[in-house]
PDB file of C-alpha atoms in Angstrom:
ATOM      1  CA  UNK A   1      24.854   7.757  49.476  1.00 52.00           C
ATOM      2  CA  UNK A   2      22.111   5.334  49.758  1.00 72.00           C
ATOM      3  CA  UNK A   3      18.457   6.468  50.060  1.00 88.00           C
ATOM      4  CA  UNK A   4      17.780   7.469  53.886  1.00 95.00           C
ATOM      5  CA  UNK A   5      15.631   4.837  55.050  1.00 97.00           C
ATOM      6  CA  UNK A   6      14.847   4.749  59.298  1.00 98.00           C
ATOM      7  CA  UNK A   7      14.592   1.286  61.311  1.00 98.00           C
ATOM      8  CA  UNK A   8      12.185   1.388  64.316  1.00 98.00           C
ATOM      9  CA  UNK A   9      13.060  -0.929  66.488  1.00 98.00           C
ATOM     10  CA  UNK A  10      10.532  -2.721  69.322  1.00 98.00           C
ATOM     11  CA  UNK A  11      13.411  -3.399  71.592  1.00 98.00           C
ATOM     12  CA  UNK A  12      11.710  -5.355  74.207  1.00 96.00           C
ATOM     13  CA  UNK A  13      10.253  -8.100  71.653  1.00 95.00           C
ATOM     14  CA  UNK A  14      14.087  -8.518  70.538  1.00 96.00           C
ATOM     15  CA  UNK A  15      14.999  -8.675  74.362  1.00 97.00           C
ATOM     16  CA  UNK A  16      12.883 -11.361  75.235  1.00 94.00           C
ATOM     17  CA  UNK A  17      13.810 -13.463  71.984  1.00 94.00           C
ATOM     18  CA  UNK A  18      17.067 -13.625  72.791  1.00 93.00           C
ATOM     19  CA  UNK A  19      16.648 -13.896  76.125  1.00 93.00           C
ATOM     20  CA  UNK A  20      14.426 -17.283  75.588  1.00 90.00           C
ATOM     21  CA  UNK A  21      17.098 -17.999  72.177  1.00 88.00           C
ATOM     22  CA  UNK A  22      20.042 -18.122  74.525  1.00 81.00           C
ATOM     23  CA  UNK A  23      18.566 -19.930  77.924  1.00 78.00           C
ATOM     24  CA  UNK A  24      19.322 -23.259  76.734  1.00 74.00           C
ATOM     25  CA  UNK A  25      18.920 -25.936  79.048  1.00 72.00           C
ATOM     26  CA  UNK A  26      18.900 -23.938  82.001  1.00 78.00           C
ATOM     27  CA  UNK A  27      22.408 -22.327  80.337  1.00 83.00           C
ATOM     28  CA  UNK A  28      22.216 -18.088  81.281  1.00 87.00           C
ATOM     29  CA  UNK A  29      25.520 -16.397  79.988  1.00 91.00           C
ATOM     30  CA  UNK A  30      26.765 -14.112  82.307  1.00 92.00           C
ATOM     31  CA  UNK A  31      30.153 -11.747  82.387  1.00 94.00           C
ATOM     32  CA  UNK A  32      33.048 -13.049  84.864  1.00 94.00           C
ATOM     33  CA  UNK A  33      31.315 -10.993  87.465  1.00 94.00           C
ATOM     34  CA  UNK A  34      28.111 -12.699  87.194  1.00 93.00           C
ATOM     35  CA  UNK A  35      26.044 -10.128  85.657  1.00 94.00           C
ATOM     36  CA  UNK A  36      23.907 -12.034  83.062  1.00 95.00           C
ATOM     37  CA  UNK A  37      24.374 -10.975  79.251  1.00 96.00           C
ATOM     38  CA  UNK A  38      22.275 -13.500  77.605  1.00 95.00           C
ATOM     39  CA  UNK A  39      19.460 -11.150  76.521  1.00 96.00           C
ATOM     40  CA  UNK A  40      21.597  -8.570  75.818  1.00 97.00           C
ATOM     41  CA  UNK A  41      23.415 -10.762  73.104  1.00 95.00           C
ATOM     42  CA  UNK A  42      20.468 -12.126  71.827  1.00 94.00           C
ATOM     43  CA  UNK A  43      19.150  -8.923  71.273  1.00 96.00           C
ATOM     44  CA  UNK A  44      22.705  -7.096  70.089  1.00 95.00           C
ATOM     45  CA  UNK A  45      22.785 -10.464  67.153  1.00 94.00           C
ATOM     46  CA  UNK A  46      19.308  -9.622  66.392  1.00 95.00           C
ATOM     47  CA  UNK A  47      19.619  -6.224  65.810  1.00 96.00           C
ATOM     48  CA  UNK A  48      23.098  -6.376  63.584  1.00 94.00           C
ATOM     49  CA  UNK A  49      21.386  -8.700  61.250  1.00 94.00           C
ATOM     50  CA  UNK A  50      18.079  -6.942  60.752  1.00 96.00           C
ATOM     51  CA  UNK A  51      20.888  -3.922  60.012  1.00 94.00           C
ATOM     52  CA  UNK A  52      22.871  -5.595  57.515  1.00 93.00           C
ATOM     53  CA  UNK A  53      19.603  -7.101  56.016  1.00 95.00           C
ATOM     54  CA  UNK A  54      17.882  -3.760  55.388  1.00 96.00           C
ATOM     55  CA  UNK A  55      20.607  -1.445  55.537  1.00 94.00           C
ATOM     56  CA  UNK A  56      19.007   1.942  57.568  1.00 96.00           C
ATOM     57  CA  UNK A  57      20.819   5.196  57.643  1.00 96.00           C
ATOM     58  CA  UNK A  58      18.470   5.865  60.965  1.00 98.00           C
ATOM     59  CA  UNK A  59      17.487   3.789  63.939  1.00 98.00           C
ATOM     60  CA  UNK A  60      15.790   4.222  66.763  1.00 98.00           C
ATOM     61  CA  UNK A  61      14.175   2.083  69.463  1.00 98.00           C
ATOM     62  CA  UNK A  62      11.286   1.828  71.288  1.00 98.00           C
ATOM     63  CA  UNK A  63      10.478   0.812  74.740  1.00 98.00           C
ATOM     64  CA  UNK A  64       8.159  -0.107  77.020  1.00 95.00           C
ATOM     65  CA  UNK A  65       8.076   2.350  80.011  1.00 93.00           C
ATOM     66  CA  UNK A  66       6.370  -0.131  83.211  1.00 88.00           C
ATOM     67  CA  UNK A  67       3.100  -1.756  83.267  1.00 86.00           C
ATOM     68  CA  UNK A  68       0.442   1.391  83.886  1.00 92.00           C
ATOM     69  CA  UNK A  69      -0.553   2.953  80.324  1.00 95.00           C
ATOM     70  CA  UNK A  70      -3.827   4.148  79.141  1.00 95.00           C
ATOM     71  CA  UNK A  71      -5.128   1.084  78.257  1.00 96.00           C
ATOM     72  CA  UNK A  72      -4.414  -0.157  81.423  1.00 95.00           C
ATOM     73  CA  UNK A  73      -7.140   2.729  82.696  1.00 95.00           C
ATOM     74  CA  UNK A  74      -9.509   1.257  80.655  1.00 95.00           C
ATOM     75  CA  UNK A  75      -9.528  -1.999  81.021  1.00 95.00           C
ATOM     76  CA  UNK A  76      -8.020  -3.175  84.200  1.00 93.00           C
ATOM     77  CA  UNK A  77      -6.873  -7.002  83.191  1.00 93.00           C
ATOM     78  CA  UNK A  78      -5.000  -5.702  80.090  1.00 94.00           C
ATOM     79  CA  UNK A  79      -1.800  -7.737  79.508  1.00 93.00           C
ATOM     80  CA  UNK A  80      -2.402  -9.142  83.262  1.00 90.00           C
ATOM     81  CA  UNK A  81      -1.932 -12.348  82.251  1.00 89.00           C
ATOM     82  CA  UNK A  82       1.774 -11.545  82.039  1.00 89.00           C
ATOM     83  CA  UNK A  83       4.185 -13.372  83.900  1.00 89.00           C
ATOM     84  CA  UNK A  84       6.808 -11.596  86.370  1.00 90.00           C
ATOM     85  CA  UNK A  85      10.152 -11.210  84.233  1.00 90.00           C
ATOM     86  CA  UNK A  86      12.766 -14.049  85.104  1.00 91.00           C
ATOM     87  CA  UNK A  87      14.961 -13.063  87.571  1.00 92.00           C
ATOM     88  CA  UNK A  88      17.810 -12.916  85.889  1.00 93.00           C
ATOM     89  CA  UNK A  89      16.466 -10.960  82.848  1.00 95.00           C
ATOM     90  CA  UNK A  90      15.247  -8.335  84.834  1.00 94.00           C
ATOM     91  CA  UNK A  91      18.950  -6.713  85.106  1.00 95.00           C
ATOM     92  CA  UNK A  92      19.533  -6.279  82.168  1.00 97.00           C
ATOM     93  CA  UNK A  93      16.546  -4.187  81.093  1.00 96.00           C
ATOM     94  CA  UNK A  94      18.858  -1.295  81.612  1.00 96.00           C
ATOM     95  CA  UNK A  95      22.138  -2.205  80.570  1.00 97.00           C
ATOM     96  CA  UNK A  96      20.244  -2.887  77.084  1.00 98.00           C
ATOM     97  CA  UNK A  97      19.273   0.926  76.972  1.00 97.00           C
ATOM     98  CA  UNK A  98      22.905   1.106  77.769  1.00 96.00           C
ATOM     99  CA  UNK A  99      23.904  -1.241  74.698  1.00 97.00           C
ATOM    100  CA  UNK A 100      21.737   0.918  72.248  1.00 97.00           C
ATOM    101  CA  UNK A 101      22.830   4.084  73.675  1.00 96.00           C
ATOM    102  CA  UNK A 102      26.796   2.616  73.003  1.00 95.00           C
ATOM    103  CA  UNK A 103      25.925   1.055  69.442  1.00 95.00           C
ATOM    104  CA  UNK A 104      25.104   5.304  68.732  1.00 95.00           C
ATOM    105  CA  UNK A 105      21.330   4.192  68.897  1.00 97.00           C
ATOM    106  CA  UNK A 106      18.620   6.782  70.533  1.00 98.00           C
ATOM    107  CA  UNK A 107      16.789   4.579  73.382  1.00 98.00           C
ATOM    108  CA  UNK A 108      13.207   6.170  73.091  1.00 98.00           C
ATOM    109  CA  UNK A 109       9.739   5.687  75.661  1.00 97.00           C
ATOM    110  CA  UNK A 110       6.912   7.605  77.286  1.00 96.00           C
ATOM    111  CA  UNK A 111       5.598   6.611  80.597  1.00 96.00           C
ATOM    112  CA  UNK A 112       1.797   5.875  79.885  1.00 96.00           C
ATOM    113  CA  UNK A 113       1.933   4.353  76.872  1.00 97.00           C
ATOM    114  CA  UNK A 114       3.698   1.333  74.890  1.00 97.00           C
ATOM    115  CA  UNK A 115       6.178   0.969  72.574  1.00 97.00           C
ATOM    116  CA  UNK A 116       3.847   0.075  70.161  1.00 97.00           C
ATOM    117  CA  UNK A 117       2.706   3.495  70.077  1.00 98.00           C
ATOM    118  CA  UNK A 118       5.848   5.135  70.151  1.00 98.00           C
ATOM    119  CA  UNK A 119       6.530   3.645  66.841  1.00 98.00           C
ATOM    120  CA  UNK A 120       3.321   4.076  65.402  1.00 98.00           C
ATOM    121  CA  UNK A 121       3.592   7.602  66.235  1.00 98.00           C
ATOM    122  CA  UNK A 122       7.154   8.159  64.884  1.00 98.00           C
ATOM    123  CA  UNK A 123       6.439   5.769  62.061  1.00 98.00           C
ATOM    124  CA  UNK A 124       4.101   8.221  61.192  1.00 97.00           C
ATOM    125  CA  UNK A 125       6.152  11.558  61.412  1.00 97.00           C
ATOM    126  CA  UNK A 126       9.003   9.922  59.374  1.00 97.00           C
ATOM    127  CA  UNK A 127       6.886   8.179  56.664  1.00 97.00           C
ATOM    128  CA  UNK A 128       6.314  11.661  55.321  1.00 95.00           C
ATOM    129  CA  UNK A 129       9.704  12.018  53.844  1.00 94.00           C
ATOM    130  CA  UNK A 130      11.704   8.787  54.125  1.00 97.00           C
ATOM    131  CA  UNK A 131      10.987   4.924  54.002  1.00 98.00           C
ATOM    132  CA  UNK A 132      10.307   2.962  57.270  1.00 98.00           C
ATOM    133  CA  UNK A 133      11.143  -0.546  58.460  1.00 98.00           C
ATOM    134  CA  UNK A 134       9.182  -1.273  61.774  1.00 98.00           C
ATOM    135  CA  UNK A 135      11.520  -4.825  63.231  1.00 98.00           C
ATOM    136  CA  UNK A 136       9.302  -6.505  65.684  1.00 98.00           C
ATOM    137  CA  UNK A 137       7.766 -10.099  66.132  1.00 94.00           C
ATOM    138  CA  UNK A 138       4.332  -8.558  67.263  1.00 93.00           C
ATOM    139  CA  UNK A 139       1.865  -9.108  64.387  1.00 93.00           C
ATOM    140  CA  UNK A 140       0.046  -6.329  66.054  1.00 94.00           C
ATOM    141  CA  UNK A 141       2.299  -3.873  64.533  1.00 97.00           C
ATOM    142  CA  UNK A 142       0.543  -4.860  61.152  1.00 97.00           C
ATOM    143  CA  UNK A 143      -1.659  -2.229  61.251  1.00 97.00           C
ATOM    144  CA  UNK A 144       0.950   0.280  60.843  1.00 98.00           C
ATOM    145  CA  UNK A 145       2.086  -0.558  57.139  1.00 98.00           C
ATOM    146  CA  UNK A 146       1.110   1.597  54.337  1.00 96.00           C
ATOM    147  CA  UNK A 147       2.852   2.914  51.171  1.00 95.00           C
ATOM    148  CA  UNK A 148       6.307   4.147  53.171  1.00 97.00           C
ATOM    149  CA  UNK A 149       5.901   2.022  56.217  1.00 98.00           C
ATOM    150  CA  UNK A 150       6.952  -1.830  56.003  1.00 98.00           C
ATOM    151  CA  UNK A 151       6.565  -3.783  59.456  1.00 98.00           C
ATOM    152  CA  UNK A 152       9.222  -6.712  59.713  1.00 98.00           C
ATOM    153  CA  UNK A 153       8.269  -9.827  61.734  1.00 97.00           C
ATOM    154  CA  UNK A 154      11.284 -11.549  62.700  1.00 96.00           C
ATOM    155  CA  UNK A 155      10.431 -15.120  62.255  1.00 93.00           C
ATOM    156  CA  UNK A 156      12.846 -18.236  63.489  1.00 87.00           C
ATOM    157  CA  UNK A 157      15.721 -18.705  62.750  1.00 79.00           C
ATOM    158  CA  UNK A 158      18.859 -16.282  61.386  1.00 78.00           C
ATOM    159  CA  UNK A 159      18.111 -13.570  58.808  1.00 86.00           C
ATOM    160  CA  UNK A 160      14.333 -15.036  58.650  1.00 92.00           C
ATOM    161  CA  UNK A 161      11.793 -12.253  58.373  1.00 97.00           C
ATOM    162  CA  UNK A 162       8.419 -11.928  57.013  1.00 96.00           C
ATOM    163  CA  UNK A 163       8.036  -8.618  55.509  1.00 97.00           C
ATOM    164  CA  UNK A 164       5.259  -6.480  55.246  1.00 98.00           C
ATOM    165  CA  UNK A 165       3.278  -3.688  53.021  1.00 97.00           C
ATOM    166  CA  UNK A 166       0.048  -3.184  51.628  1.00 96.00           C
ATOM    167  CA  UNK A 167       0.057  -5.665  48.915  1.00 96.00           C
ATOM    168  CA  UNK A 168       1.501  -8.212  51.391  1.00 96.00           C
ATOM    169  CA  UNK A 169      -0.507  -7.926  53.873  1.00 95.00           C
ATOM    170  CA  UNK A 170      -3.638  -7.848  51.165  1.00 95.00           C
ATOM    171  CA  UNK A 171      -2.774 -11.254  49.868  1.00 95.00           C
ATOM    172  CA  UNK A 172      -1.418 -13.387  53.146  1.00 93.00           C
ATOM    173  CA  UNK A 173      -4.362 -11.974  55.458  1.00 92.00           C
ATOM    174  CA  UNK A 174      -6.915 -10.547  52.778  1.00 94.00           C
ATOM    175  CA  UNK A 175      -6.674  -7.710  55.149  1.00 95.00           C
ATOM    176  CA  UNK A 176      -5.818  -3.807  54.591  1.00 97.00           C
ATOM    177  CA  UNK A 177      -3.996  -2.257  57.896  1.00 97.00           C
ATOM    178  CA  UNK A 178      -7.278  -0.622  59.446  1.00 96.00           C
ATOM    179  CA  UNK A 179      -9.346  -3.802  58.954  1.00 97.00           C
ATOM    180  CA  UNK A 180      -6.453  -5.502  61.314  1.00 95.00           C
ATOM    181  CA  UNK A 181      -7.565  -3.528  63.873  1.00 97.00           C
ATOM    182  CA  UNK A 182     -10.964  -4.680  63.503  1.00 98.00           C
ATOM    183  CA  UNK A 183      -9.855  -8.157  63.461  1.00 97.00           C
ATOM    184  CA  UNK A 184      -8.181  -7.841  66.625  1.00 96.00           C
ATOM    185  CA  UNK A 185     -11.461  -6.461  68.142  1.00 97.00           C
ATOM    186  CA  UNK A 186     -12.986  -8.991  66.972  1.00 97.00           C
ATOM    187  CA  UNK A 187     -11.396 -11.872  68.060  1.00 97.00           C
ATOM    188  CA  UNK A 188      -9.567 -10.319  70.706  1.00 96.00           C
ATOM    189  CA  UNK A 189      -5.722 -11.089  71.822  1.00 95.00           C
ATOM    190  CA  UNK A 190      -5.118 -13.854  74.217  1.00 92.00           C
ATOM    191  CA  UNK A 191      -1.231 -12.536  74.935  1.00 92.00           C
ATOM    192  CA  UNK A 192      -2.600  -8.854  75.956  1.00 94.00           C
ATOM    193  CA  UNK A 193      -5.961 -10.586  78.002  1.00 94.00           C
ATOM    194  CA  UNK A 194      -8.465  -8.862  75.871  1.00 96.00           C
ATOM    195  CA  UNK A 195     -11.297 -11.335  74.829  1.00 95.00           C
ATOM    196  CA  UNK A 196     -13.215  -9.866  71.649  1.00 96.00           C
ATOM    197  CA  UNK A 197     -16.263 -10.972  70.899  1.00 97.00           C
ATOM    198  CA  UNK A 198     -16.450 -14.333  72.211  1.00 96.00           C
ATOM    199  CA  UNK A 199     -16.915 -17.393  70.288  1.00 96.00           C
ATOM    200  CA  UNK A 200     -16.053 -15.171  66.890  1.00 96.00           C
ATOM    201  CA  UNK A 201     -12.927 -17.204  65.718  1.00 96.00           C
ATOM    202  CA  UNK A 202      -9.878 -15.687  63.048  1.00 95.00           C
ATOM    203  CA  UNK A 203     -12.046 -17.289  60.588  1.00 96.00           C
ATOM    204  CA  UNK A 204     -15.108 -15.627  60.734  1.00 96.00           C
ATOM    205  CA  UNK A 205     -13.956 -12.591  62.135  1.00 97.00           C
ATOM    206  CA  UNK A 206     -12.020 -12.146  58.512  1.00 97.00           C
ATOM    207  CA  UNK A 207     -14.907 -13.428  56.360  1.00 96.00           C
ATOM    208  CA  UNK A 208     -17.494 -10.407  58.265  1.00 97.00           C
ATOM    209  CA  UNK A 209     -14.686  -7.704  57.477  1.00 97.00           C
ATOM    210  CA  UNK A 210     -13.889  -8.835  53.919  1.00 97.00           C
ATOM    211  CA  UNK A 211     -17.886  -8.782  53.453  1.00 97.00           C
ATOM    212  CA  UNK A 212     -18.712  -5.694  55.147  1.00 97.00           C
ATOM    213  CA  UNK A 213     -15.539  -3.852  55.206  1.00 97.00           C
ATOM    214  CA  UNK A 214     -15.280  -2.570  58.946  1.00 98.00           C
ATOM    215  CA  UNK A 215     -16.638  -2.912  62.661  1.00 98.00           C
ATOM    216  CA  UNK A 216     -19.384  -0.213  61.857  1.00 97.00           C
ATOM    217  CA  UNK A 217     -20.296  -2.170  58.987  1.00 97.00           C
ATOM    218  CA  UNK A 218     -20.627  -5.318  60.475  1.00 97.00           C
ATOM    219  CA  UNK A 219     -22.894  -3.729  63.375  1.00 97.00           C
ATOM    220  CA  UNK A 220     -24.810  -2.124  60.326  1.00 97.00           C
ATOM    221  CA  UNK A 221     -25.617  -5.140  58.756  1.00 97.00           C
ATOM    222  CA  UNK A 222     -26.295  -7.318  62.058  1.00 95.00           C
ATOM    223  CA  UNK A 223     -29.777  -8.189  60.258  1.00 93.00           C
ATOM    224  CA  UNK A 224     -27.963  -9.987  57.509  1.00 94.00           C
ATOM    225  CA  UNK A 225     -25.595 -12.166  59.605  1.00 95.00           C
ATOM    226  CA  UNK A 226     -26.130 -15.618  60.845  1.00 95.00           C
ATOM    227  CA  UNK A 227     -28.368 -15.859  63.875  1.00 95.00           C
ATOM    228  CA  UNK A 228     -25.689 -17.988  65.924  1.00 95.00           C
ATOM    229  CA  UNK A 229     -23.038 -15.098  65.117  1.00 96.00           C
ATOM    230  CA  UNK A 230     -25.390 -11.995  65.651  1.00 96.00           C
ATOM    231  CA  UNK A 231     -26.554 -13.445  68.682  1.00 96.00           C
ATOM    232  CA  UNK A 232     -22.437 -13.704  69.309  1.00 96.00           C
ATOM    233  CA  UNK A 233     -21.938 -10.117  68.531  1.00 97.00           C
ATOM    234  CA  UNK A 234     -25.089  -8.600  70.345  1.00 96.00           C
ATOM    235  CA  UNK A 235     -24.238  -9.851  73.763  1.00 96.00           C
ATOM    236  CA  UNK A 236     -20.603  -8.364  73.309  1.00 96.00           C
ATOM    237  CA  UNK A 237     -21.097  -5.445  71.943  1.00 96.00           C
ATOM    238  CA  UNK A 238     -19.787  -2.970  74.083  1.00 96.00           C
ATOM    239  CA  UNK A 239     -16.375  -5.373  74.930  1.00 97.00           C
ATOM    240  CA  UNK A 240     -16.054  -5.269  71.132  1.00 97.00           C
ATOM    241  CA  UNK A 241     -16.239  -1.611  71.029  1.00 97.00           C
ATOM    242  CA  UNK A 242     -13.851  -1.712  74.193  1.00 97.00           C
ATOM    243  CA  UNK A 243     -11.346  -4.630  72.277  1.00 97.00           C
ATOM    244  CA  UNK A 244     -11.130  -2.284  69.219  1.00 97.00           C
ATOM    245  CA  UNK A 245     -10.103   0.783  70.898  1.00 97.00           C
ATOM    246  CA  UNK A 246      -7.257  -1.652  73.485  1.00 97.00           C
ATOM    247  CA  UNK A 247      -5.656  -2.891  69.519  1.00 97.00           C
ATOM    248  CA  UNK A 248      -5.624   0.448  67.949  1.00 98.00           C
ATOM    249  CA  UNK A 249      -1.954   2.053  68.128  1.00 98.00           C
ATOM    250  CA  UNK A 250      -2.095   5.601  69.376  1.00 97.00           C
ATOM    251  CA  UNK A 251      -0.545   7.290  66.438  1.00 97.00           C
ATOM    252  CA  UNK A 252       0.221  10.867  68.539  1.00 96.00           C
ATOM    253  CA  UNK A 253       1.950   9.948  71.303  1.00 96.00           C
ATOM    254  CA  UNK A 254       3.996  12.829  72.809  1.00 96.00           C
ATOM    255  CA  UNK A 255       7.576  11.549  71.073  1.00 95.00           C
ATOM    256  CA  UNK A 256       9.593  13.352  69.430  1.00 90.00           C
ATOM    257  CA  UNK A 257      12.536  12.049  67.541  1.00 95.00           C
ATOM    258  CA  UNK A 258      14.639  14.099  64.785  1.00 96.00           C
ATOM    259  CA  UNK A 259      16.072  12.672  61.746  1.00 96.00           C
ATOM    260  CA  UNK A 260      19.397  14.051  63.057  1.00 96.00           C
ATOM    261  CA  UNK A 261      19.154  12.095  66.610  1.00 97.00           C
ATOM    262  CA  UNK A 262      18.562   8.860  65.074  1.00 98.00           C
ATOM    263  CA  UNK A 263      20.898   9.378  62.045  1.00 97.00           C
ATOM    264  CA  UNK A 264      23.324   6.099  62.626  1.00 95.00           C
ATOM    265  CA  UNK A 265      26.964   6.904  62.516  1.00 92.00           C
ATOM    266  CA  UNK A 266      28.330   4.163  65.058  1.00 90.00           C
ATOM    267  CA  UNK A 267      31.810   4.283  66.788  1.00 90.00           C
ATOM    268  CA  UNK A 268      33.693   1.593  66.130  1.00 89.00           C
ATOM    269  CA  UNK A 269      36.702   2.042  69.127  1.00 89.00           C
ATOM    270  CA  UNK A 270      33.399   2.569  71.209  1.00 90.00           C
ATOM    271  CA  UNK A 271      31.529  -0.263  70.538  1.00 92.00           C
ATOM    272  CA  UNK A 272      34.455  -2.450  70.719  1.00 90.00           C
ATOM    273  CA  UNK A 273      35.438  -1.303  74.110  1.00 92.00           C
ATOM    274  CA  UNK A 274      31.517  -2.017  75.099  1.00 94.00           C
ATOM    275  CA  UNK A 275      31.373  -5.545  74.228  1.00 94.00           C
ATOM    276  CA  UNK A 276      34.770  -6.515  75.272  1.00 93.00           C
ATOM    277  CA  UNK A 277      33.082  -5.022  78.888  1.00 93.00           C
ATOM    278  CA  UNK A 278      30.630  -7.149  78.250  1.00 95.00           C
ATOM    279  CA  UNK A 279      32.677 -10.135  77.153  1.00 94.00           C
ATOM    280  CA  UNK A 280      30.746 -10.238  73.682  1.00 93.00           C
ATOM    281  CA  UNK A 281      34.137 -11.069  71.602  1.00 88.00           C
ATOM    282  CA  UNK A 282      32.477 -13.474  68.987  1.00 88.00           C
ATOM    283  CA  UNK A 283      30.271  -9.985  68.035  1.00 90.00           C
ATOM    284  CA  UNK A 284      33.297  -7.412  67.913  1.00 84.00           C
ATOM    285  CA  UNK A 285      34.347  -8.573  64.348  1.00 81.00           C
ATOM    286  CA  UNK A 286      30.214  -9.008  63.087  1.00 81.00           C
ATOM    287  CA  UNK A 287      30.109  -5.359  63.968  1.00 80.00           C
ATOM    288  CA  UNK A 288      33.087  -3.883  62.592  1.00 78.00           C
ATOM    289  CA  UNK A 289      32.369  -5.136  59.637  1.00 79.00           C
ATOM    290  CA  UNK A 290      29.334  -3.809  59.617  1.00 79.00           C
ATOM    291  CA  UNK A 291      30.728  -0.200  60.768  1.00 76.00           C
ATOM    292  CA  UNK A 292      33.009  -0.445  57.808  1.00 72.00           C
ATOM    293  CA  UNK A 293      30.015  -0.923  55.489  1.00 74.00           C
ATOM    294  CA  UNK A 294      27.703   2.253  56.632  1.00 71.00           C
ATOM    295  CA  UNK A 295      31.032   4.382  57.469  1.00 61.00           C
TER     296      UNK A 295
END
């Protein structure tokens, strides 16, 4: 029996990969009755490989629940930059809830607040007394990583994935987890619409954390900075304090997710009968091998 070891899934950043991974040319697959599959697919070849790369005994995944969340309260043009959801995508936001619920996967979300902070929050709870794989492509999720708790970017291309813990993240960023908040307070995130501290670049905003360690220490220290960058950071002070607080994952979200739930013991008759539904047939073999292997 291998070592239990849970895989938190952000299910809409595999969604929209394979969405855009299988839109070629204009090209949307779709079942004989029309109903368009090609996120779905994406997101089904996605997750099998991230399984038989890392091999979890649990899995769960996240979702967004709608636009309005707490952050959204406080700062009204959060993540409003967003585009509407192509038209033929937007179908099959359920039937991939339906696909995870099929593969023997708990679908998990909270209306009010994001995925993100579902799995920081059960990242968190299961990190206590088992290992934990966080698969996302949202560098955001960096801040979660610590001794138990790896965060997986999926990067292009088939099994390629960039993965994350403390000494990782130490050398490639010269970062620890909390100062990534900062950083992203800092600098702000154009692909959520919050703005930082403007004109303070990646570059700088690093440099001021590796010197003075925080936010708070930074503001400390204001007397010792440059007077182009202090002048930077005085006038955007309280969107800095604002930018912080928008980055930071909200680590005690009401979720609740047992080790039981999530413990993965997929049906292979099931499954099969699923995809062939969903005309998937090049996947039925990928995945019962893959049953045979955790069965």
């Amino acid at each position: 029996m291998s070592e239990p070891k849970v895989m938190l899934v952000d299910g809409m950043a595999l969604l929209f990969r394979g969405y855009y991974a299988n839109a070629y040319g204009g090209y949307i697959r779709k079942t004989k009755a029309g109903l368009p599959t090609n996120a779905v697919f994406g997101f089904v070849r996605y997750l099998l490989d991230a399984c038989r790369t890392f091999g979890p005994t649990h899995i769960i995944c996240c979702w967004d629940m709608g636009s309005k969340t707490f952050r959204t309260e406080k700062f009204d043009a959060y993540k409003g930059n967003r585009p509407e959801a192509p038209a033929d995508l937007i179908p099959q936001f359920d039937l991939v809830k339906k696909v995870a619920s099929g593969l023997g996967i708990p679908n998990v979300g909270i209306v009010g607040y994001e995925a993100d902070d579902c799995i920081g929050t059960l990242s968190k709870q299961f990190g206590q007394h088992m290992d934990v794989y966080v698969l996302t492509g949202d560098h955001d999720m960096l801040q979660l990583v610590d001794e138990r708790v790896k965060v997986v970017i999926m990067k292009k291309g088939p099994s390629n994935y960039a993965v994350y813990d403390p000494g990782m993240l130490l050398e490639e960023k010269q970062l620890t987890p909390k100062q990534f908040i900062d950083l992203k307070g800092l600098i702000g995130d154009t692909s959520d619409n919050y703005p930082g501290v403007k004109g303070i670049g990646e570059k700088t905003a690093t440099k001021l954390l590796i010197e003075y360690g925080s936010i708070d220490g930074i503001l400390e220290n204001l007397h010792m900075l440059p007077k182009g960058v202090k002048a930077k950071i005085e006038a955007d002070v309280e969107m800095l304090h604002l930018c912080r607080e928008l980055a930071t994952i909200h680590c005690e979200a009401p979720v609740i997710c047992t080790a039981e739930e999530c413990y993965w013991q997929p049906n292979q008759a099931q499954i099969a009968s699923l995809f062939e539904e969903l005309e998937f047939n090049s996947l039925v073999k990928d995945v019962s091998k893959l049953v045979l292997s955790v069965s």
